[in-house]
Coordinates of C-alpha atoms in Angstrom, one line a residue:
M48 CA 79.2 58.6 39.7
K49 CA 78.4 55.8 41.9
P50 CA 75.1 54.0 41.3
T51 CA 72.8 54.3 44.2
L52 CA 71.1 51.3 45.6
R53 CA 67.5 51.8 46.1
R54 CA 65.7 49.6 48.4
H55 CA 62.1 49.1 47.5
R56 CA 59.8 48.5 50.2
T57 CA 57.0 46.2 49.3
A58 CA 53.8 47.5 50.5
R59 CA 51.4 45.0 51.9
H60 CA 48.1 45.0 50.1
A61 CA 45.3 43.1 51.7
F62 CA 41.6 43.1 51.4
T63 CA 39.6 44.9 54.1
L64 CA 36.8 43.2 55.9
I65 CA 34.3 45.4 54.1
E66 CA 35.7 44.3 50.7
L67 CA 35.5 40.6 51.7
L68 CA 31.9 41.0 52.9
L69 CA 30.9 42.8 49.7
V70 CA 32.3 39.9 47.6
L71 CA 30.4 37.4 49.8
V72 CA 27.2 39.3 49.4
I73 CA 27.6 39.5 45.6
L74 CA 28.3 35.7 45.5
A75 CA 25.2 35.0 47.6
I76 CA 23.0 37.1 45.3
L77 CA 24.4 35.3 42.2
A78 CA 23.8 31.9 43.9
A79 CA 20.2 32.9 44.8
V80 CA 19.5 33.7 41.1
I81 CA 21.4 30.9 39.4
V82 CA 20.9 27.8 41.6
P83 CA 17.1 27.6 41.1
K84 CA 17.5 27.6 37.3
F85 CA 19.9 24.6 37.5
T86 CA 17.6 22.5 39.8
G87 CA 14.8 22.6 37.2
R88 CA 17.3 21.4 34.6
T89 CA 18.2 18.4 36.7
L90 CA 14.6 17.1 36.9
Q91 CA 14.2 17.7 33.2
A92 CA 17.4 15.8 32.4
Q93 CA 16.3 12.9 34.6
Q94 CA 12.9 12.8 32.9
S95 CA 14.6 12.8 29.5
A96 CA 16.9 9.9 30.6
A97 CA 13.9 7.9 31.8
K98 CA 12.1 8.4 28.4
A99 CA 15.2 7.3 26.5
D100 CA 15.5 4.2 28.7
I101 CA 11.9 3.3 28.1
A102 CA 12.3 3.8 24.4
S103 CA 15.3 1.5 24.3
L104 CA 13.5 -1.2 26.4
K105 CA 10.5 -1.0 24.1
I106 CA 12.7 -1.7 21.1
A107 CA 14.3 -4.7 23.0
L108 CA 10.8 -6.0 24.0
N109 CA 9.6 -5.8 20.3
A110 CA 12.8 -7.7 19.2
Y111 CA 12.0 -10.3 21.9
E112 CA 8.5 -10.6 20.7
T113 CA 9.6 -11.0 17.1
D114 CA 12.0 -13.8 18.0
N115 CA 9.8 -15.6 20.5
G116 CA 6.2 -14.9 19.3
Q117 CA 5.2 -13.3 22.5
F118 CA 6.2 -10.6 25.0
P119 CA 7.7 -11.7 28.4
T120 CA 5.0 -12.3 31.0
T121 CA 4.7 -10.0 34.0
Q122 CA 6.2 -12.8 36.1
Q123 CA 9.2 -13.1 33.8
G124 CA 9.5 -9.4 33.8
L125 CA 12.2 -7.3 32.1
G126 CA 14.8 -9.8 33.3
A127 CA 13.7 -11.9 30.3
L128 CA 15.6 -9.4 28.1
V129 CA 18.9 -10.2 29.9
E130 CA 18.6 -14.0 30.5
N131 CA 16.5 -16.7 28.8
P132 CA 13.5 -17.1 31.1
G133 CA 13.1 -20.8 30.1
N134 CA 13.6 -23.0 27.2
L135 CA 12.9 -20.5 24.5
I136 CA 14.5 -21.9 21.4
N137 CA 14.6 -18.6 19.4
W138 CA 15.8 -16.5 22.4
K139 CA 18.8 -14.5 21.1
K140 CA 21.8 -13.3 23.0
S141 CA 20.7 -10.7 25.6
Y142 CA 18.4 -8.1 24.2
V143 CA 19.9 -5.6 26.6
E144 CA 23.3 -5.7 28.2
K145 CA 21.9 -5.1 31.7
M146 CA 18.7 -4.0 33.2
P147 CA 18.8 -0.3 34.0
N148 CA 17.1 1.4 36.9
D149 CA 15.3 4.7 36.3
P150 CA 17.3 7.9 37.0
W151 CA 16.0 7.9 40.6
G152 CA 17.3 4.3 41.3
H153 CA 13.9 2.5 41.1
P154 CA 13.3 -0.5 38.8
Y155 CA 11.0 0.1 35.7
V156 CA 7.5 -1.3 36.1
Y157 CA 6.5 -3.8 33.4
R158 CA 3.2 -5.6 33.0
C159 CA 2.0 -7.9 30.2
P160 CA -0.7 -7.8 29.1
G161 CA -1.0 -4.0 29.4
T162 CA -3.9 -1.9 30.3
G163 CA -6.4 -1.1 27.6
S164 CA -5.4 -2.2 24.1
R165 CA -1.7 -2.1 24.8
D166 CA 0.4 -5.2 24.6
F167 CA 2.4 -4.2 27.7
D168 CA 2.8 -1.4 30.2
L169 CA 6.3 0.0 30.8
L170 CA 6.9 3.0 33.0
S171 CA 9.0 4.7 35.6
C172 CA 7.4 5.7 38.8
G173 CA 9.3 9.0 38.8
P174 CA 11.0 10.7 41.7
D175 CA 8.6 9.6 44.4
G176 CA 9.0 5.9 43.4
H177 CA 5.3 5.2 43.7
E178 CA 3.1 4.2 40.8
G179 CA 0.1 6.3 40.1
G180 CA 1.4 9.8 40.7
S181 CA 1.5 12.7 38.3
D182 CA 5.3 12.2 38.1
D183 CA 5.1 8.8 36.4
I184 CA 6.8 8.5 33.0
D185 CA 5.6 6.1 30.3

């Protein structure tokens, strides 16, 4: 018996236009449901990052005050935490490595003396970059 050689024809399988359109519709529906949930998380994460930065800067400001007997003035600003603003004898090596901007790329607002009974004001102007809105973080 002689073995027979079989030739297998490979059938071409392809997606039809209707199948491709169905997949695209399903992906569009999923995107419409999922994307809005992630956008709310981004803002929440940015707000949390700003609060963490402010907490770190407050710790550095308190260390500065402990060493030098006063907080930096508004004119000296937060830069006094990075470089000695004058001839402060007790100024230690930088209280912060570098001055961060808030998550939206704006500098943090610092005022000394602060409003009310606070020693200083320290805040982020939030996404709009303007002080006084409901999106400010302090």
